[in-house]
CSV table of C-alpha atoms and ligand atoms in Angstrom, one decimal:
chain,number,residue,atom,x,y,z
A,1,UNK,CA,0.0,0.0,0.0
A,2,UNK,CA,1.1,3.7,-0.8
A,3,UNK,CA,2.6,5.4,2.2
A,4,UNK,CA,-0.7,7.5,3.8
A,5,UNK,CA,1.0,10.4,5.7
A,6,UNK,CA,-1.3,13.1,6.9
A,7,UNK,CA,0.0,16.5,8.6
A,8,UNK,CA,-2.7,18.4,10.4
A,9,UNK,CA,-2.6,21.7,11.7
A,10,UNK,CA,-5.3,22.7,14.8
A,11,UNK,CA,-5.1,19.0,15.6
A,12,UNK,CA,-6.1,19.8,19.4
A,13,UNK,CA,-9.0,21.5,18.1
A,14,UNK,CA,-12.1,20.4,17.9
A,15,UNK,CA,-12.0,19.0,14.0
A,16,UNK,CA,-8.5,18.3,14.6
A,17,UNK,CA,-8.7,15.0,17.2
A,18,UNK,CA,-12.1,14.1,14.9
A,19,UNK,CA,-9.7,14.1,11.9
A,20,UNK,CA,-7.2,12.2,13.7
A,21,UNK,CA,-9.4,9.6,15.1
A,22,UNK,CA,-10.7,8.6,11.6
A,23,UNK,CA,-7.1,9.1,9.5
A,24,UNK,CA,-5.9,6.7,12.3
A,25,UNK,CA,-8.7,4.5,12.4
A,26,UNK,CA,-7.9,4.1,8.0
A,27,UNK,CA,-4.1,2.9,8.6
A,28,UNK,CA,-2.4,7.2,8.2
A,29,UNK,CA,0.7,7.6,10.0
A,30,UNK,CA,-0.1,11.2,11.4
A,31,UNK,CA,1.5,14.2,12.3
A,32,UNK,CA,0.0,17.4,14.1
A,33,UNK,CA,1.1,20.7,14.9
A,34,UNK,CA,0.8,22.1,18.4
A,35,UNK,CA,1.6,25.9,19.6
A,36,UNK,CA,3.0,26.4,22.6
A,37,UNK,CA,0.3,27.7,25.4
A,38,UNK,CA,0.8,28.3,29.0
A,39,UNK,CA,-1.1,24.9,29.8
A,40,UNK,CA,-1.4,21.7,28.0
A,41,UNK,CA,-3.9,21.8,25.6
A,42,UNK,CA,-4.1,18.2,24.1
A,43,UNK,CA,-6.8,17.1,26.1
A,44,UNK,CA,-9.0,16.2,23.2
A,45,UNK,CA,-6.3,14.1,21.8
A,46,UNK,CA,-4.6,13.2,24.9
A,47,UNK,CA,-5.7,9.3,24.2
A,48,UNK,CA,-4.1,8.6,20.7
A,49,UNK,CA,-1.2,10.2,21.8
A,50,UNK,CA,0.2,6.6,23.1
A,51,UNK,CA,-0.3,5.2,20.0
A,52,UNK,CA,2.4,5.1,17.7
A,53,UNK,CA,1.2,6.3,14.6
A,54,UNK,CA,0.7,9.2,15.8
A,55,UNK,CA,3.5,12.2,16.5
A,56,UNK,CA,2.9,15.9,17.5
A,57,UNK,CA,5.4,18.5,17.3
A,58,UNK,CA,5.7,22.3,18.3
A,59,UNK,CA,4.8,24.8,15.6
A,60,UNK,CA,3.1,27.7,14.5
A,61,UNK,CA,1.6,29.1,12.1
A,62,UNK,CA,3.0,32.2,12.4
A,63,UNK,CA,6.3,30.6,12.4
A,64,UNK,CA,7.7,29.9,9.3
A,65,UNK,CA,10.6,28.0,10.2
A,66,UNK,CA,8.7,25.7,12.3
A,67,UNK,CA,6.4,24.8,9.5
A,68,UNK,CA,9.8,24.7,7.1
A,69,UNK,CA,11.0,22.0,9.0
A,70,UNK,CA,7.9,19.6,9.5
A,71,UNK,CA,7.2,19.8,6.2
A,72,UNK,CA,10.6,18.8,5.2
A,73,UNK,CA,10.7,16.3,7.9
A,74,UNK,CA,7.2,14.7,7.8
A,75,UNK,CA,7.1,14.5,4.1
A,76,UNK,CA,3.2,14.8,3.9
A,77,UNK,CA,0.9,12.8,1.7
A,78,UNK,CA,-1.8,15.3,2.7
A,79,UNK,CA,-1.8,18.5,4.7
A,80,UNK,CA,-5.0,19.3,6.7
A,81,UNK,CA,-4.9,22.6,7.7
A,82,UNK,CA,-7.5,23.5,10.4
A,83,UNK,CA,-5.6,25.6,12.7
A,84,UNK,CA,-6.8,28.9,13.0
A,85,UNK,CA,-7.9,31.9,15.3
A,86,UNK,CA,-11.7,30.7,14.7
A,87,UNK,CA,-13.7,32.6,16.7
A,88,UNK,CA,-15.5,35.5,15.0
A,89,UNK,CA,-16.6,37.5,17.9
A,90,UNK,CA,-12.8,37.5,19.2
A,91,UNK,CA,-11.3,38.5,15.8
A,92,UNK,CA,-12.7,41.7,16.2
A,93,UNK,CA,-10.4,42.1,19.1
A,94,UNK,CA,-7.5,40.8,17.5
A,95,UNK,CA,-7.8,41.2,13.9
A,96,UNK,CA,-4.2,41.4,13.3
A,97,UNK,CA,-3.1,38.2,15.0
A,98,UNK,CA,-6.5,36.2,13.0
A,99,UNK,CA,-5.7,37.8,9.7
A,100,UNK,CA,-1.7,36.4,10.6
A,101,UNK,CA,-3.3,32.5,11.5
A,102,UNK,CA,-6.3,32.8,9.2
A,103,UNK,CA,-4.6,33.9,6.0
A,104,UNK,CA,-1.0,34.3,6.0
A,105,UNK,CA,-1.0,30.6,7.4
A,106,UNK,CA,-2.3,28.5,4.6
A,107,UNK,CA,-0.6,31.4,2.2
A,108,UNK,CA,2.9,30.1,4.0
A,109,UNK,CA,2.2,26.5,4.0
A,110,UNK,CA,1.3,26.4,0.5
A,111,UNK,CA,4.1,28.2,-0.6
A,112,UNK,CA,6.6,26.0,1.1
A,113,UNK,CA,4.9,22.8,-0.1
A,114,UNK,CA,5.7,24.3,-3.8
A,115,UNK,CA,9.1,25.7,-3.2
A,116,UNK,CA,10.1,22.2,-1.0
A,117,UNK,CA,8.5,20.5,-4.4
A,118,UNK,CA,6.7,18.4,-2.2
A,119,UNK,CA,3.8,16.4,-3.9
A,120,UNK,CA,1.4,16.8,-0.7
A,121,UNK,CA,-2.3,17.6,-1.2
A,122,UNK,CA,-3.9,20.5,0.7
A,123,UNK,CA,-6.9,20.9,2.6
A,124,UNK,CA,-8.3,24.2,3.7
A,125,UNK,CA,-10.8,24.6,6.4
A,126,UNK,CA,-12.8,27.2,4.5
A,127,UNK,CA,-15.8,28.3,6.3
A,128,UNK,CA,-19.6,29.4,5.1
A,129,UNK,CA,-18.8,32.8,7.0
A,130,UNK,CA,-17.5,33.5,3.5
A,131,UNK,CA,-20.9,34.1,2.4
A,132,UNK,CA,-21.6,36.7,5.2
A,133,UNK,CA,-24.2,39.2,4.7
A,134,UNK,CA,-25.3,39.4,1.2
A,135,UNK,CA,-29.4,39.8,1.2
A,136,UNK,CA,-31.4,37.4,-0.2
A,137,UNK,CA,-28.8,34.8,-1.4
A,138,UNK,CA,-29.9,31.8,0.7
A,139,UNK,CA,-29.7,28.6,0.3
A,140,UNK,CA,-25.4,29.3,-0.3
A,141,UNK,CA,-23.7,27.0,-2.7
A,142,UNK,CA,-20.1,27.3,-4.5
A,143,UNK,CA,-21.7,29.6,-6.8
A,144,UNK,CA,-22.6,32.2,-4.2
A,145,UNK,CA,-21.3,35.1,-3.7
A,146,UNK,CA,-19.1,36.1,-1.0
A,147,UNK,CA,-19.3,38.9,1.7
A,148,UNK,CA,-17.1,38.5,4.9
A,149,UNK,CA,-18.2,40.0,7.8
A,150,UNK,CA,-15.2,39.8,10.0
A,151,UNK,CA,-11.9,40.0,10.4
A,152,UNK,CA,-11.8,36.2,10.8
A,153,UNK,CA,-14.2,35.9,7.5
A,154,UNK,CA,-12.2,38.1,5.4
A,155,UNK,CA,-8.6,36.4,6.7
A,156,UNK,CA,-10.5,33.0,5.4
A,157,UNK,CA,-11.2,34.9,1.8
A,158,UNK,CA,-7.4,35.8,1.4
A,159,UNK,CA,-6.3,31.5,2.3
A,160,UNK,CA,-9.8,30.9,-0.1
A,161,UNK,CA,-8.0,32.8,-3.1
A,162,UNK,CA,-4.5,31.5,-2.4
A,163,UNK,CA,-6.0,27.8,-2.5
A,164,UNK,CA,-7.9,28.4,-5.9
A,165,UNK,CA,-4.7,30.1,-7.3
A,166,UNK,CA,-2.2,27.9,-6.3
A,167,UNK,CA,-4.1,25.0,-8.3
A,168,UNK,CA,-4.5,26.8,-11.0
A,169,UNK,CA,-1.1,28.4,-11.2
A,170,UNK,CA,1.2,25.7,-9.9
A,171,UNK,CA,-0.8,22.3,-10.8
A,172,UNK,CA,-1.3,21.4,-7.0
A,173,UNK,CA,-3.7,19.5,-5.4
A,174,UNK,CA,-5.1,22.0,-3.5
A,175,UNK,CA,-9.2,22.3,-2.2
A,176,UNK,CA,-11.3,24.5,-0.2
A,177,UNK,CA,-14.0,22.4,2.0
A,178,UNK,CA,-16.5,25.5,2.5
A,179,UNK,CA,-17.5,24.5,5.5
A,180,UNK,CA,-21.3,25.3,7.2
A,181,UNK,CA,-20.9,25.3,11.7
A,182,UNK,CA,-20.4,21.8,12.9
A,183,UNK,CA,-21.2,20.8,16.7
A,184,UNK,CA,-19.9,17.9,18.9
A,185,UNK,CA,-19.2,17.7,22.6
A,186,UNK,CA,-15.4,18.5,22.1
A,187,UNK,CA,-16.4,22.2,20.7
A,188,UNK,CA,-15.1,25.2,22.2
A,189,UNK,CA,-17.2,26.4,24.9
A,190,UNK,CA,-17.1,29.9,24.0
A,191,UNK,CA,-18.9,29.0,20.8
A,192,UNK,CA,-22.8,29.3,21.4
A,193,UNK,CA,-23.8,25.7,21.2
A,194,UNK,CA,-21.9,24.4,24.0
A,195,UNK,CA,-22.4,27.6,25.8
A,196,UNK,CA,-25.7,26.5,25.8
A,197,UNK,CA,-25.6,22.5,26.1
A,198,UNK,CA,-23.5,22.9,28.8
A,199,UNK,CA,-24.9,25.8,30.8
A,200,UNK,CA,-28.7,23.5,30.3
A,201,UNK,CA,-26.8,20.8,32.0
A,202,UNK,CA,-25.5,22.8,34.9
A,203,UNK,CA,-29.0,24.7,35.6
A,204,UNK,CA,-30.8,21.1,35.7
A,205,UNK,CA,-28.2,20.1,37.9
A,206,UNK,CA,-28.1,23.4,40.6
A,207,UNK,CA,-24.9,24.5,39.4
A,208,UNK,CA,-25.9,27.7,37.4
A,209,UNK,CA,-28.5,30.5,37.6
A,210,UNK,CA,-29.0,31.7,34.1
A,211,UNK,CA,-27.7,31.4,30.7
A,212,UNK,CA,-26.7,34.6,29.3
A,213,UNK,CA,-26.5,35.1,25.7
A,214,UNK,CA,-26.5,37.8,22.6
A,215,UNK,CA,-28.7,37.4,19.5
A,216,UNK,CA,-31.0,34.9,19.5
A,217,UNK,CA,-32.4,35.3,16.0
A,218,UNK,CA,-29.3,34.5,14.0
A,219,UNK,CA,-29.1,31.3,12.1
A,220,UNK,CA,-27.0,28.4,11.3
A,221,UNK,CA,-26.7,25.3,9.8
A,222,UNK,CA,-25.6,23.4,12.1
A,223,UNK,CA,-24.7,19.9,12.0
A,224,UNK,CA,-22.9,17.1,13.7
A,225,UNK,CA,-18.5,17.2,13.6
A,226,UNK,CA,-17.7,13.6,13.2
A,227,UNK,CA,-19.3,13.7,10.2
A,228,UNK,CA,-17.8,17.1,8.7
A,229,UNK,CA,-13.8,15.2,9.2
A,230,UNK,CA,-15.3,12.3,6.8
A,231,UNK,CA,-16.5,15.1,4.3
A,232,UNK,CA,-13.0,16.7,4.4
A,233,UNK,CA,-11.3,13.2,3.8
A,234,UNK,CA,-13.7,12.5,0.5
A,235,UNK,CA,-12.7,15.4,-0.8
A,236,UNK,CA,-8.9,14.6,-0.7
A,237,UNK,CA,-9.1,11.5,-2.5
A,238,UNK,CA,-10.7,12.9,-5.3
A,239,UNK,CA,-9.4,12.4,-8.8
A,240,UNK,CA,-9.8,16.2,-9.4
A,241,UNK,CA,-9.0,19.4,-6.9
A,242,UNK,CA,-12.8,20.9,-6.3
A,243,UNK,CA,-14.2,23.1,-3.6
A,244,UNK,CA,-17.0,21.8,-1.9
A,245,UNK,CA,-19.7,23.2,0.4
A,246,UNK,CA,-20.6,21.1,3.2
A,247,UNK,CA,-23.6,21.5,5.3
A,248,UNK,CA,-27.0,20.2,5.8
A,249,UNK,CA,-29.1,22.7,4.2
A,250,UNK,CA,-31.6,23.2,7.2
A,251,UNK,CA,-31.0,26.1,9.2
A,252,UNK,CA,-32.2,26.6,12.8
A,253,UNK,CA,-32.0,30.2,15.1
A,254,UNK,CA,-29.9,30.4,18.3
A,255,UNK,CA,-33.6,30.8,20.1
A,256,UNK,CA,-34.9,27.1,18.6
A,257,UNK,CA,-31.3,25.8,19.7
A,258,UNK,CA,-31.6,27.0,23.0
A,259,UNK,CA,-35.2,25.6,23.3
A,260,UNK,CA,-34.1,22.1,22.0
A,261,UNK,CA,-31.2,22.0,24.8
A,262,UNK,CA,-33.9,22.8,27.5
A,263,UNK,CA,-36.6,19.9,26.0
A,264,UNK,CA,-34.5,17.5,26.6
A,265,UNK,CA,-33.7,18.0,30.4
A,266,UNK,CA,-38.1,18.7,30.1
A,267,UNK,CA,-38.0,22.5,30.5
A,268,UNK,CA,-40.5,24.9,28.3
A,269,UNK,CA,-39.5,28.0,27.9
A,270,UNK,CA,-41.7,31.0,27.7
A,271,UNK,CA,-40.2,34.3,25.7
A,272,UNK,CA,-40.6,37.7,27.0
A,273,UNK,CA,-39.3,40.8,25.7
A,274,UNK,CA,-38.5,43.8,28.0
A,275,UNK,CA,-37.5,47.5,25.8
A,276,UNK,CA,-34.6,45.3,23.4
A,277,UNK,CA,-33.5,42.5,25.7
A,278,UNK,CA,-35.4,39.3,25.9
A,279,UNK,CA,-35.7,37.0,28.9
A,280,UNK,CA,-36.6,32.8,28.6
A,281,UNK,CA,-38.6,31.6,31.7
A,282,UNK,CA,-39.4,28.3,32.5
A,283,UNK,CA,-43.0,27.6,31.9
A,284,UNK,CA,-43.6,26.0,35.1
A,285,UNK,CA,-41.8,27.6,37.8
A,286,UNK,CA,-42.0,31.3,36.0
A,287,UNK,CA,-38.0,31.2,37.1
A,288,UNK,CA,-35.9,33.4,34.4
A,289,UNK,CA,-33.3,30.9,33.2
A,290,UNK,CA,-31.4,32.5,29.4
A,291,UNK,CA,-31.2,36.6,29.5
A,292,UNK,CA,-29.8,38.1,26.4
A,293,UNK,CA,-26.6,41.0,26.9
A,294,UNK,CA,-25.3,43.3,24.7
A,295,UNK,CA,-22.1,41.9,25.2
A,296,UNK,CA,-22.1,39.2,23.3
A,297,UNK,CA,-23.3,40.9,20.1
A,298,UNK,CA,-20.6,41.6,17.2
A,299,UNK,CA,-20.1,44.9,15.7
A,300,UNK,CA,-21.4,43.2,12.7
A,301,UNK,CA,-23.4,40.0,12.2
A,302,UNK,CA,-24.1,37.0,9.8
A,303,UNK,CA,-27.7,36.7,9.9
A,304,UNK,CA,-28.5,33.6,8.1
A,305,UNK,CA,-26.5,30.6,6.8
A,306,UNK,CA,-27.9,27.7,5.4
A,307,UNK,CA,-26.0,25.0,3.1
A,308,UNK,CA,-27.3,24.2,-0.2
A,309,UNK,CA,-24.9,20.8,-0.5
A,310,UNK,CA,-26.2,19.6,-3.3
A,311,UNK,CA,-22.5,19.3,-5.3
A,312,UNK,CA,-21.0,17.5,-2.7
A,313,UNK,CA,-23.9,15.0,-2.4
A,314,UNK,CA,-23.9,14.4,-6.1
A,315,UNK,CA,-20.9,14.1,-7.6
A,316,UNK,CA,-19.0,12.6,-3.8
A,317,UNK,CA,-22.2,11.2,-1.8
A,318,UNK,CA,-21.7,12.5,1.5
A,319,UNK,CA,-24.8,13.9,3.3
A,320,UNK,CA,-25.1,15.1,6.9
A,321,UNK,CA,-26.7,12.3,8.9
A,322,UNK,CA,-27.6,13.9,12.1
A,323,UNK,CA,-30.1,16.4,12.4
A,324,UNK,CA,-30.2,19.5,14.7
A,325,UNK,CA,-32.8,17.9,17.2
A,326,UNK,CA,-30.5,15.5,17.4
A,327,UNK,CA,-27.4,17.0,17.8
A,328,UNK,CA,-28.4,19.3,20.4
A,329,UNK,CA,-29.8,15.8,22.4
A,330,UNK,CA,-26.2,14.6,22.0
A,331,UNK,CA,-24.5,17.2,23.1
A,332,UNK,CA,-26.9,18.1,26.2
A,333,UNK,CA,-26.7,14.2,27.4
A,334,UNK,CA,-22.5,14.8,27.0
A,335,UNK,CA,-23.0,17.6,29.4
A,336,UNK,CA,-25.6,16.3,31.5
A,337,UNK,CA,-23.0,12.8,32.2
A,338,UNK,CA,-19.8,14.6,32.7
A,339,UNK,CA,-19.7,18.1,34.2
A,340,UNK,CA,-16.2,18.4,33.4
A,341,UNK,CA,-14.9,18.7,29.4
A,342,UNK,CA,-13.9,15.6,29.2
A,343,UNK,CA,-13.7,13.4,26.0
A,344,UNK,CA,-15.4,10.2,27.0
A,345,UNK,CA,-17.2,7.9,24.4
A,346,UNK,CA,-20.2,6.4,26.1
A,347,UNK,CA,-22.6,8.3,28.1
A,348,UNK,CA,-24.1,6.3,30.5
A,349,UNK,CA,-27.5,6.6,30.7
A,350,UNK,CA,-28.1,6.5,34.3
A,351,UNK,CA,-26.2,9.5,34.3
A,352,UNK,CA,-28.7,11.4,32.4
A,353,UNK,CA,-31.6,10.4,33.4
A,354,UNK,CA,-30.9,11.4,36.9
A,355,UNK,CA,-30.8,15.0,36.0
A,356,UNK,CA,-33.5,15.4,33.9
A,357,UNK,CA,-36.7,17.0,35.6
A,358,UNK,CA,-39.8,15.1,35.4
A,359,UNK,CA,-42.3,15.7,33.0
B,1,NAP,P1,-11.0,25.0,17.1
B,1,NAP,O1,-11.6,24.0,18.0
B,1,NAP,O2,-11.0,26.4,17.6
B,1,NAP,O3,-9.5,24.6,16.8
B,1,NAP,C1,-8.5,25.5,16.3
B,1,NAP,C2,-7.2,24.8,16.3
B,1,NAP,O4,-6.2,25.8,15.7
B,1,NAP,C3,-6.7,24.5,17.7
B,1,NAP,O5,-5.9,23.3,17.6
B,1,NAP,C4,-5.7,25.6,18.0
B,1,NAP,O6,-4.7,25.3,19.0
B,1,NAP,C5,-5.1,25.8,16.6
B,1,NAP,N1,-4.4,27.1,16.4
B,1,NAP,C6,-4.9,28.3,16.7
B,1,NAP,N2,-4.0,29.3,16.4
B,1,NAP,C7,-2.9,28.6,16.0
B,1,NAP,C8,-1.6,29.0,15.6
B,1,NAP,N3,-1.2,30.3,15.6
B,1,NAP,N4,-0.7,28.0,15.3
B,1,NAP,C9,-1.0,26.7,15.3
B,1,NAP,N5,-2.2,26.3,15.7
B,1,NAP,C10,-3.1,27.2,16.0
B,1,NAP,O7,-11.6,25.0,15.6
B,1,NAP,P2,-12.5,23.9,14.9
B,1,NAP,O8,-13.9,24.1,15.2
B,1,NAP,O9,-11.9,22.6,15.2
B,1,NAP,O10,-12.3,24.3,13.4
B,1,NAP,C11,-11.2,23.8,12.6
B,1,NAP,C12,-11.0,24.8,11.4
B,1,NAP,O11,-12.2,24.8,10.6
B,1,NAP,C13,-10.7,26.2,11.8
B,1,NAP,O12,-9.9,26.7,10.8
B,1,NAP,C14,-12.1,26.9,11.6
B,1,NAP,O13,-11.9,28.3,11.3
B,1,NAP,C15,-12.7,26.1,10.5
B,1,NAP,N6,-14.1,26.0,10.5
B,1,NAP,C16,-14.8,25.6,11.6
B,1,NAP,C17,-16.2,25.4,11.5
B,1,NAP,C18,-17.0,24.9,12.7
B,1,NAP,O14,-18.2,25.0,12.7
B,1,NAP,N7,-16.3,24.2,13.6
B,1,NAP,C19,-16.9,25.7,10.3
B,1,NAP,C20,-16.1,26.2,9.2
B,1,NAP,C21,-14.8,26.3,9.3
B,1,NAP,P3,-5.0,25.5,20.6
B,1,NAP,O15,-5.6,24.2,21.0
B,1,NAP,O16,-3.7,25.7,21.1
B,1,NAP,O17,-6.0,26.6,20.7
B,2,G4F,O1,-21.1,29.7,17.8
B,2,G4F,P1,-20.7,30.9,17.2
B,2,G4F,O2,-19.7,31.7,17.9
B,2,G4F,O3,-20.2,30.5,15.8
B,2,G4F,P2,-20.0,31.4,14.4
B,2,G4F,O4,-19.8,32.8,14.7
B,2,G4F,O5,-21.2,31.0,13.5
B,2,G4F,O6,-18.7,30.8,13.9
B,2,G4F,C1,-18.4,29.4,13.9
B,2,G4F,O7,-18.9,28.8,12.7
B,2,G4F,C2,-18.2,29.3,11.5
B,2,G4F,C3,-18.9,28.6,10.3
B,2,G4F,O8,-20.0,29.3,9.9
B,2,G4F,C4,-16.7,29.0,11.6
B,2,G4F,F1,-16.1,29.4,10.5
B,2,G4F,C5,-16.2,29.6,12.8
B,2,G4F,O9,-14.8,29.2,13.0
B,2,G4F,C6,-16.9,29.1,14.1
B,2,G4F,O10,-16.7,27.8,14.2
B,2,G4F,O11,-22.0,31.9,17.0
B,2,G4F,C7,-23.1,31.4,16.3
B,2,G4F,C8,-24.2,32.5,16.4
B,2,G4F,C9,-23.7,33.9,16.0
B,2,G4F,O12,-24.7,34.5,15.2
B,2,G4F,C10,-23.6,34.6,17.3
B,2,G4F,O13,-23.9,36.0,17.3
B,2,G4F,O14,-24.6,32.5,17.7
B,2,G4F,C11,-24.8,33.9,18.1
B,2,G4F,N1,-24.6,34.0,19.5
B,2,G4F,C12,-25.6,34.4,20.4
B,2,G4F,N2,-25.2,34.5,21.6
B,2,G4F,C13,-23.6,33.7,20.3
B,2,G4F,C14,-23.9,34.0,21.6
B,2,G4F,N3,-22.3,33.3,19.9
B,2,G4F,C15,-21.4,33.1,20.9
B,2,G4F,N4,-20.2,32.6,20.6
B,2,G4F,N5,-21.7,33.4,22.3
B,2,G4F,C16,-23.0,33.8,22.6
B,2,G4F,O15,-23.2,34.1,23.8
């Protein structure tokens, strides 16, 4: 069999130990990159880090050199690149250092891998907050046209470009998976789905007044992460480079998410608006339990997103699989069995049905 080498950057992110997990689980031998931080960070990868296949090294990618020498040392078959400053909220406090990660990164890595002559094909995590804020273009597909809305949007058009003009210039193997928001226990918590899984979880268990969130009437597609990694893969082995959009073409508002994370721990929320903020009270006890705060709005937002993955369901065959009822279900069970952010398979279920309030 060929040799099946992949190099991922943002492996201890979220898509990063998903993408490990099934590269592993298909015979790659894998390398990842991880930045130095004051504390270890690797806990979502922490188990496959005993395994042998599987090596991380310190880089950046701000730091040329670094990547210089683990690409000259790793010799990659494929190059996964997912790191990046990715939340949009925060690159409007540090546009400078996103634009750096965001678009300089995959600029730098792709311009080693042609100047090293390396033969490795590229994946960039290319994100539907492209598309941004153009009215009235909804669903989005690969024909739609693009309107960042942030610092961390536009830093994703600049690595877009390079991508497309690399392959056309140079010949290389290069793709864009456009990529709609995808959930899992292992997210970030200051994205607004666990936010909210988890802070359901610690109000049905006593551990947390209130939930307090920004705009409730944006919407995303949102579906499930283990399933995004497989689409990135497909798209790799390819015959042709192509950019794909990959989402599941329903879209859902914060609010609906927020009320599916309650249902299943059986809360009902009732809305009430007061001047511009809103308040969700449980429709039992009357107790105020998600506020909305002015802090977390942006200084500009993406209103609606919603996938229109019909190229990559024809011409590859992947379609999401989970839907968003379900995903919020298995995130709030993650939350509900372990309070901690841990990365446990199985939830057990007397663990979940302990918290949940009766009917
Ligand atoms: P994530 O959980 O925030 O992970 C980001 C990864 O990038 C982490 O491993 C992080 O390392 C690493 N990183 C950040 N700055 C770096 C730097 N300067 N040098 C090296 N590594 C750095 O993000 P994710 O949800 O897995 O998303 C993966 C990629 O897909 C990102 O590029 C994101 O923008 C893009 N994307 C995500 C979605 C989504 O819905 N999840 C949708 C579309 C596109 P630390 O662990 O040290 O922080
Ligand atoms: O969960 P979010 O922070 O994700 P966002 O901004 O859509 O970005 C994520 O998906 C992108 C793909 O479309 C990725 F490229 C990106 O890297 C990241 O993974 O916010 C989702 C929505 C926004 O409209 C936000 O304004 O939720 C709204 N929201 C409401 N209250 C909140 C909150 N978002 C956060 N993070 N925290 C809140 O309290």
């Amino acid at each position: 069999m060929s040799r099946r080498v992949a190099l991922i950057t943002g492996i201890t992110g979220q898509d990063g130990s998903y993408l490990a997990e099934f590269l592993l689980a298909k015979g790659y031998e894998i390398h990842g990159i991880v930045r130095r931080n004051s504390d270890f960070t690797s806990k979502r990868i922490d188990r496959l880090l005993t395994n042998p296949a599987v090596t991380t090294h310190y880089g950046d990618m701000v730091d040329v050199s670094s990547l210089h020498t683990l690409l000259i040392r790793t010799q990659p078959t494929e190059i996964y690149n997912l790191a990046a400053q990715s939340h949009v909220q925060v690159s409007f406090n540090v546009p400078d250092y996103s634009a750096e990660v965001n678009a300089l990164g995959a600029l730098r890595i792709l311009s080693l891998v042609k100047e090293i002559g390396l033969a490795s094909r590229f994946y960039q995590a290319s994100t539907s907050e492209l598309f941004g804020g153009l009215p009235g273009t909804v669903p989005q597909s690969e024909a739609t046209t693009f309107m960042p809305r942030s610092p961390y949007a536009a830093g994703k058009l600049f690595a877009y470009w390079t991508v497309r003009n690399y392959r056309e210039a140079y010949d290389m193997f290069a793709v864009n998976g456009i990529l709609f928001n995808h959930e899992s226990p292992r997210r970030g918590r200051t994205f607004v789905t666990k936010k909210i899984s988890q802070a359901v979880a610690r109000i049905a268990r006593d551990e947390q007044d209130t939930l307090v969130l920004g705009n409730l009437d944006a919407e995303r597609d949102w579906g499930y992460a283990p399933e995004y990694v497989e689409a990135m893969w497909l798209m790799m082995q390819q015959e042709r480079p192509e950019d794909y959009v990959v989402g599941t073409g329903v879209t859902t508002t914060v609010r609906r998410f927020v009320e599916l994370c309650f249902a299943e721990v059986n809360i009902h929320l009732d809305w009430i608006r007061d001047d511009k903020l809103e308040i969700g009270v449980d429709s039992r006890s009357g107790k105020p339990l998600v506020k909305t705060d002015p802090r977390y709005l942006r200084p500009l937002e993406v209103e609606h997103l919603q996938a229109d993955p019909t190229k990559i369901a024809q011409e590859i065959g992947w379609r999401a699989r989970t839907n968003v009822a379900e995903l919020a279900r298995i995130m709030v069970r993650y939350d509900l069995a372990y309070s901690d952010y841990g990365f446990e398979d199985a939830v057990p279920e007397d663990a979940i049905s302990r918290w949940r309030k009766q009917p």
